[in-house]
Backbone as a ProteinNet text record, in pm:
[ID]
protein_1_A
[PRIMARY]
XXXXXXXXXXXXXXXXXXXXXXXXXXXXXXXXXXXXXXXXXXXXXXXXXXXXXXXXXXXXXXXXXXXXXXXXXXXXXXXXXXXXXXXXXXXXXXXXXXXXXXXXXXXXXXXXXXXXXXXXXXXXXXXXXXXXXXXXXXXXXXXXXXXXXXXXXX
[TERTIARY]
1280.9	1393.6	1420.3	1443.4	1490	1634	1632.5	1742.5	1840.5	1800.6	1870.9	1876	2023.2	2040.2	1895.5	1896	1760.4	1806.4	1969.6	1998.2	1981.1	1956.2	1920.8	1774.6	1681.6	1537.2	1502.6	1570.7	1501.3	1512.1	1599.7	1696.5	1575.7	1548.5	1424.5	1301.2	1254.3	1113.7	1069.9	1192.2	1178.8	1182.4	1212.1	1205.3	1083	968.6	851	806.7	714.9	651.8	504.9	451.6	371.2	270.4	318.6	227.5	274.4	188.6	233.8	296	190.9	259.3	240.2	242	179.7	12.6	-4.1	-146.9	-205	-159	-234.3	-238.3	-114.2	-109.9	-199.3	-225.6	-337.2	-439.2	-486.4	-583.6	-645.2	-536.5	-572.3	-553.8	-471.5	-491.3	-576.7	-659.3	-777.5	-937.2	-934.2	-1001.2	-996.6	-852.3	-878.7	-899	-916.8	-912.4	-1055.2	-1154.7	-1274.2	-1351.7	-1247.7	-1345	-1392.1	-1295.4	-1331.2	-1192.1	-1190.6	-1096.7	-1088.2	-978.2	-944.5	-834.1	-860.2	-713.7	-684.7	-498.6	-442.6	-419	-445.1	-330.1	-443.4	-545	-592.5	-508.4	-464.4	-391	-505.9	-627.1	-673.7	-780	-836	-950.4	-837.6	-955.2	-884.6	-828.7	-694.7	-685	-587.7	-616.5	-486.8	-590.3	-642	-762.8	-633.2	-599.4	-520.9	-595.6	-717.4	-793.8	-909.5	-951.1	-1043	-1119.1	-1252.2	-1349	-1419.6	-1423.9	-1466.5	-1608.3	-1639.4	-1753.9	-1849.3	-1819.8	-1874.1	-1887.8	-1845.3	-1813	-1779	-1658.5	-1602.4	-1479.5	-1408.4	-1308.4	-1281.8	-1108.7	-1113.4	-931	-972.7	-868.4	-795.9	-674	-641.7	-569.5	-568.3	-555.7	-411.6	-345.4	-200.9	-288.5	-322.5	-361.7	-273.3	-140.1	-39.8	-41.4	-9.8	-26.7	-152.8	-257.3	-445.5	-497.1	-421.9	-463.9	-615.1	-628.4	-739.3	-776.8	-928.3	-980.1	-1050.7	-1048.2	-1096.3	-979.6	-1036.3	-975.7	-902.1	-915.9	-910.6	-768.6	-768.9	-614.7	-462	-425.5	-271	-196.9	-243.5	-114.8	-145.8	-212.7	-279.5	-184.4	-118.5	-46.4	61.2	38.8	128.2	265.5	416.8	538.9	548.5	602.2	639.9	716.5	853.1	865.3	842.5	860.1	809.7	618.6	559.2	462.3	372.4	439.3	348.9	379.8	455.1	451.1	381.3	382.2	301.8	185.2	104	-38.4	-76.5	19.7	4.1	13.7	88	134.9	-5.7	-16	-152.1	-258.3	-291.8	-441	-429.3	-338.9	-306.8	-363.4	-315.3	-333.2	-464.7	-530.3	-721.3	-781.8	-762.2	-820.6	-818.3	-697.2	-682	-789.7	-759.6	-816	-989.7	-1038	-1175.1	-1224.8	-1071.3	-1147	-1153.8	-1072.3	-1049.2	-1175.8	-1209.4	-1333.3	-1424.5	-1501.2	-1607.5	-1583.7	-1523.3	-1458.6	-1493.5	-1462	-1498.4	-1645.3	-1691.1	-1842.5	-1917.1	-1865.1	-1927.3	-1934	-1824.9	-1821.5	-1889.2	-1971.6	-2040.3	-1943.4	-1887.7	-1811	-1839.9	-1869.7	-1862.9	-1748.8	-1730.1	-1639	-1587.8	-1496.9	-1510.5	-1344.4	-1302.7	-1183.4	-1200	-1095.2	-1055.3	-934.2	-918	-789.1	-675.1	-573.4	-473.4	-537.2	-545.5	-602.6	-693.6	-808.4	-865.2	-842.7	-723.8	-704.9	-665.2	-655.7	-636.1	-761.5	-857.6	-1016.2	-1056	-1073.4	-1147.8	-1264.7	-1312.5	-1480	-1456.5	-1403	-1403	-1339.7	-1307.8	-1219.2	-1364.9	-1436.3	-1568.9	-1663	-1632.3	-1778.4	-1702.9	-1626	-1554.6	-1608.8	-1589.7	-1603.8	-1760.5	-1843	-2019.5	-2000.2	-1948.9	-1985.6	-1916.3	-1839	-1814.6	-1898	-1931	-2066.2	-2182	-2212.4	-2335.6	-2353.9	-2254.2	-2259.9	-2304.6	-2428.6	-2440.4	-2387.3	-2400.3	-2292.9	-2297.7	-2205.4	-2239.5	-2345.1	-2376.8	-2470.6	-2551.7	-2604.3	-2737.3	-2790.1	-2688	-2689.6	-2757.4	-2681.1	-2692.6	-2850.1	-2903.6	-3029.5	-3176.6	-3106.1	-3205.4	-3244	-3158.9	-3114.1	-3191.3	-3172.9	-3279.1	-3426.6	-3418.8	-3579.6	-3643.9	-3556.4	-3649.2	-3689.9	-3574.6	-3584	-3668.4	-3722.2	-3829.9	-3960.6	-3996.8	-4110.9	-4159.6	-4289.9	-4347.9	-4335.8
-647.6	-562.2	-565.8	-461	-422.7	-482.4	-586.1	-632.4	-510.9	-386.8	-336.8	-185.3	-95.2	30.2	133	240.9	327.5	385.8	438.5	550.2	437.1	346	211.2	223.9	223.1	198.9	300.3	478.3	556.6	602.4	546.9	542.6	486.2	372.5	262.3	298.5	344.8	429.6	571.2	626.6	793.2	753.6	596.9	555.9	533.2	493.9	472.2	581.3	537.1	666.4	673.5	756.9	817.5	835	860.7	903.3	819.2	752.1	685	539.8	501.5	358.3	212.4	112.3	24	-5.1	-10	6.4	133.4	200.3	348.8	337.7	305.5	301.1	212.2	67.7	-23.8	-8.4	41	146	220.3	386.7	446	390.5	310.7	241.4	152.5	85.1	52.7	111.2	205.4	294.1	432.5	414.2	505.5	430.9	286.2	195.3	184	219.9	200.8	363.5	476.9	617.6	658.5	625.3	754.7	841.3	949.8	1043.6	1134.8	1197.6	1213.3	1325.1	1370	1445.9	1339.9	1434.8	1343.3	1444.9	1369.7	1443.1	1622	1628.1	1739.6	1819.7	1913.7	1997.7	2048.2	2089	2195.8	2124.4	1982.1	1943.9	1850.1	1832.2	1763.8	1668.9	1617.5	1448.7	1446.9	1582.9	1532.9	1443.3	1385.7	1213.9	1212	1102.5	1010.5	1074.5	1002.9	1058.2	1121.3	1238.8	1359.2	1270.1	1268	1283.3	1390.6	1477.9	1637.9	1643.3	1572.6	1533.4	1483.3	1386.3	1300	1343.1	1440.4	1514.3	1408.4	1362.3	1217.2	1182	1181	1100.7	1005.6	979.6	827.5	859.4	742.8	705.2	577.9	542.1	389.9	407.6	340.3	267.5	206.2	167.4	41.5	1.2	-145.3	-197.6	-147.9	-134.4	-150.7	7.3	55.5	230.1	266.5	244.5	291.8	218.5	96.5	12.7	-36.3	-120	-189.8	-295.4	-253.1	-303.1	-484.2	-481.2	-660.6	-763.9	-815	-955.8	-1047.6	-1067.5	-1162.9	-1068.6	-1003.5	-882.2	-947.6	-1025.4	-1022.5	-936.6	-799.3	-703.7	-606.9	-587.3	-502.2	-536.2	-631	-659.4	-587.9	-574.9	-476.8	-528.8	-489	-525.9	-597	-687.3	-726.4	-663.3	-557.5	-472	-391.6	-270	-150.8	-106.6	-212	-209	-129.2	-49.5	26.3	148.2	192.9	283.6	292.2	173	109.1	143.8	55.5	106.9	280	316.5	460.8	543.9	517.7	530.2	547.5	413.2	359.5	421.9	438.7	469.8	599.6	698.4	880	863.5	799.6	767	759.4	651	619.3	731	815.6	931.2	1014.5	1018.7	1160.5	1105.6	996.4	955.8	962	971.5	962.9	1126.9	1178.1	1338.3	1399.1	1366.1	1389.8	1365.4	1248.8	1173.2	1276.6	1308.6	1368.9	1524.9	1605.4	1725.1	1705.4	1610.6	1592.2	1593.7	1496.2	1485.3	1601.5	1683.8	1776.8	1910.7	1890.6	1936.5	1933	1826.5	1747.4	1687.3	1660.6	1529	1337.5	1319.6	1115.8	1060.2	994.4	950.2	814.5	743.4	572.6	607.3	442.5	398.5	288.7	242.6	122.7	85.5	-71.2	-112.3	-185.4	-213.1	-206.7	-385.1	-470.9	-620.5	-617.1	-547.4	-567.6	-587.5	-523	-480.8	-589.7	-729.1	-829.6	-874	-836.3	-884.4	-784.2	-827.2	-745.1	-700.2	-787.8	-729.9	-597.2	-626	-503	-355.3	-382	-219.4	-203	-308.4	-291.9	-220	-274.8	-226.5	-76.6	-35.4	95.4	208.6	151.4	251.7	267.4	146	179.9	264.8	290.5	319.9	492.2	477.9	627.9	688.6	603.5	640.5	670.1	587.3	595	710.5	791.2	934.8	1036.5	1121	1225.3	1313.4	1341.8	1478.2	1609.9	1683.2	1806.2	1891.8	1816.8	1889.3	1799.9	1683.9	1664	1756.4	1801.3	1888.5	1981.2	2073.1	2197.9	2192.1	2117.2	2112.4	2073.3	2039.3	2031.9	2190.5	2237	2374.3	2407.8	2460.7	2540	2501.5	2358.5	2327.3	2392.3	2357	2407.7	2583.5	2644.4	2784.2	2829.1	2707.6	2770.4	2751	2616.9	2650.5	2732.6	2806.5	2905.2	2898.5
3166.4	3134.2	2984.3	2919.8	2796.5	2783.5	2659.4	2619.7	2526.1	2466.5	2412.5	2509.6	2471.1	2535	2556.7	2627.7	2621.5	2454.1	2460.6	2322.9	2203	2220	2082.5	2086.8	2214.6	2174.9	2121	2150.8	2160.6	2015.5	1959.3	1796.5	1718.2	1813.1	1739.5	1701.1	1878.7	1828.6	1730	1745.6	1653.5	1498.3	1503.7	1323.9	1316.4	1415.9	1381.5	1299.5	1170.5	1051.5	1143.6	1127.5	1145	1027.6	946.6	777.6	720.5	624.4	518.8	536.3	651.9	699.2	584	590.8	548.9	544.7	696.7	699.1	631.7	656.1	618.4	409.7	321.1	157.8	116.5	259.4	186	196.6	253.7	292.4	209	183.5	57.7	-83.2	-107.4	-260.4	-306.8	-209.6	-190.5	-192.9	-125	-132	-315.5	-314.9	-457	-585.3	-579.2	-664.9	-689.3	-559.3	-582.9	-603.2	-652.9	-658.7	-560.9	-460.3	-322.4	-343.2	-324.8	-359.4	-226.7	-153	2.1	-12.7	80.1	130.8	237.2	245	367.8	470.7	621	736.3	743.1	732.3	748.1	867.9	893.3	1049.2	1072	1002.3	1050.1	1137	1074.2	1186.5	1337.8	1440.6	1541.8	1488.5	1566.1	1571.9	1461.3	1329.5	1208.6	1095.7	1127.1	1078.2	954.2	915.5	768.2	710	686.5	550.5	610	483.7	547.7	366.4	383.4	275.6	271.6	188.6	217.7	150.7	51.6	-12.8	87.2	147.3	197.9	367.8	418.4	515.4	645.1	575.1	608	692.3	797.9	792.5	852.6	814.6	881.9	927.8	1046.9	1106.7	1110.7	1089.7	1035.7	1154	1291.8	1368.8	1352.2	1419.5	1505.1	1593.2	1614.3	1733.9	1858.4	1807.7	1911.5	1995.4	1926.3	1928.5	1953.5	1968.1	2013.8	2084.7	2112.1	2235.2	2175.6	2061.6	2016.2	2112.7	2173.6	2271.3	2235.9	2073.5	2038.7	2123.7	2215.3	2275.5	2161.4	2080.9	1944	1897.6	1923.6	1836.5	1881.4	1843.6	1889.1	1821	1776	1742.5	1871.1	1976.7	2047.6	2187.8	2179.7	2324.6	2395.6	2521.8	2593.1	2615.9	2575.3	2604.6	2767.3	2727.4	2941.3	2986.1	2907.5	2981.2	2983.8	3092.5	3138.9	3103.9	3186.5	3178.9	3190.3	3308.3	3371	3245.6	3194.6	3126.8	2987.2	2927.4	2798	2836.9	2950.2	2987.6	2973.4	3014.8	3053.1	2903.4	2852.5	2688.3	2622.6	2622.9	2548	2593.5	2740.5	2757.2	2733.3	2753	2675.9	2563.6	2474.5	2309.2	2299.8	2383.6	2320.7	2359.7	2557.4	2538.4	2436.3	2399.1	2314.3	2173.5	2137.1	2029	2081.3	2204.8	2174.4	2214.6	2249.3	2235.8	2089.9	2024.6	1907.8	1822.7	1821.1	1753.4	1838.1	1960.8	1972.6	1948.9	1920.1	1864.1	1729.1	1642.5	1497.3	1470.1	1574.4	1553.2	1612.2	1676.3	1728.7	1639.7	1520.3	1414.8	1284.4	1311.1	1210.9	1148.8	1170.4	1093.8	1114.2	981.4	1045.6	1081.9	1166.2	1217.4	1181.2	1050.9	1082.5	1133.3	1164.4	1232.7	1168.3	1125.1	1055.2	1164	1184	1280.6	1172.1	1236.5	1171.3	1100.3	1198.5	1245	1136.9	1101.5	1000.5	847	832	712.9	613.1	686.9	608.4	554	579.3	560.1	421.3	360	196.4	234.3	288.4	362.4	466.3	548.4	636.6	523.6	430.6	356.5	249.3	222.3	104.5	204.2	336.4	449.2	479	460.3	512.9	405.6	237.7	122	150.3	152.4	159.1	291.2	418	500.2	459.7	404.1	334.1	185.8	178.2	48.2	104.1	210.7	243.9	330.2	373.1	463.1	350.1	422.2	303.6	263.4	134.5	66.9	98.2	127.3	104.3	1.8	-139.1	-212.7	-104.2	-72.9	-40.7	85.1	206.2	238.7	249.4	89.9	82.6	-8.8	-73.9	-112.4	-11.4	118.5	191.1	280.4	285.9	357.2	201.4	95.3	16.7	-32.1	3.4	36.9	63.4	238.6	351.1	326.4	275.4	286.9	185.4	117.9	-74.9	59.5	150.4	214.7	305.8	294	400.3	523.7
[MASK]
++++++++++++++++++++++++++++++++++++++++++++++++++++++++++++++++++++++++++++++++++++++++++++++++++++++++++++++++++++++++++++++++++++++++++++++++++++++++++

């Protein structure tokens, strides 16, 4: 049972941000510190993605364990409330579908797909393995020079 009113939780949860969280600024100030350069919040592709890399025909999603239901055993930010359980589960597992329709809609778009978790973000290694893994996706010029290759051969 909920120790506080429903009109107090519901006060509580509508303060949750959405854009521009903690996880999400350490993230991008990290990332722009090392010369990856992004839009935010794309509307036009699925899902919204935080950051869109348009160069890199890139985006990414920064994760709440709590909110995407991060499936690592090892996560204590990923845990389900004891109360109203049944509805958290239900909450949560909406959220990962949507999140893995979203992700195959992107990729079906040609888009790369990374996800960064919230849990990680204390690790320097996991945000260095994120920028190579956004460098290492090919560019739109590399792309577009393979497409006029092909079209110079017989």
């Amino acid at each position: 049972m909920d120790n506080i009113s429903k009109e107090e939780r519901s006060r509580v949860m509508a303060a949750v941000k959405q854009k521009d969280t903690k996880p999400e600024m350490k993230v991008r100030s990290f990332l722009h510190k090392h010369g990856l350069r992004y839009r935010l919040h794309d509307n036009k592709l699925p899902g919204k993605p935080d950051l869109v890399f348009p160069r890199f025909r890139t985006v990414l999603f920064i994760h709440g364990c709590f909110w995407h239901g991060h499936p690592d055993e090892q996560c204590k930010l990923a845990r389900i409330p004891k109360s109203n359980v049944k509805f958290w589960k239900d909450k949560i597992r909406a959220n990962r579908q949507r999140d893995d329709k979203n992700i195959k809609l992107l990729q079906d778009l040609g888009w790369n797909v990374a996800v960064i978790w919230e849990c990680q973000l204390c690790n320097n290694a996991a945000l260095d393995g994120l920028a190579i893994q956004i460098r290492s996706a090919p560019t739109l010029r590399d792309k577009d020079q393979k497409c006029s290759s092909a079209e110079e051969q017989p």
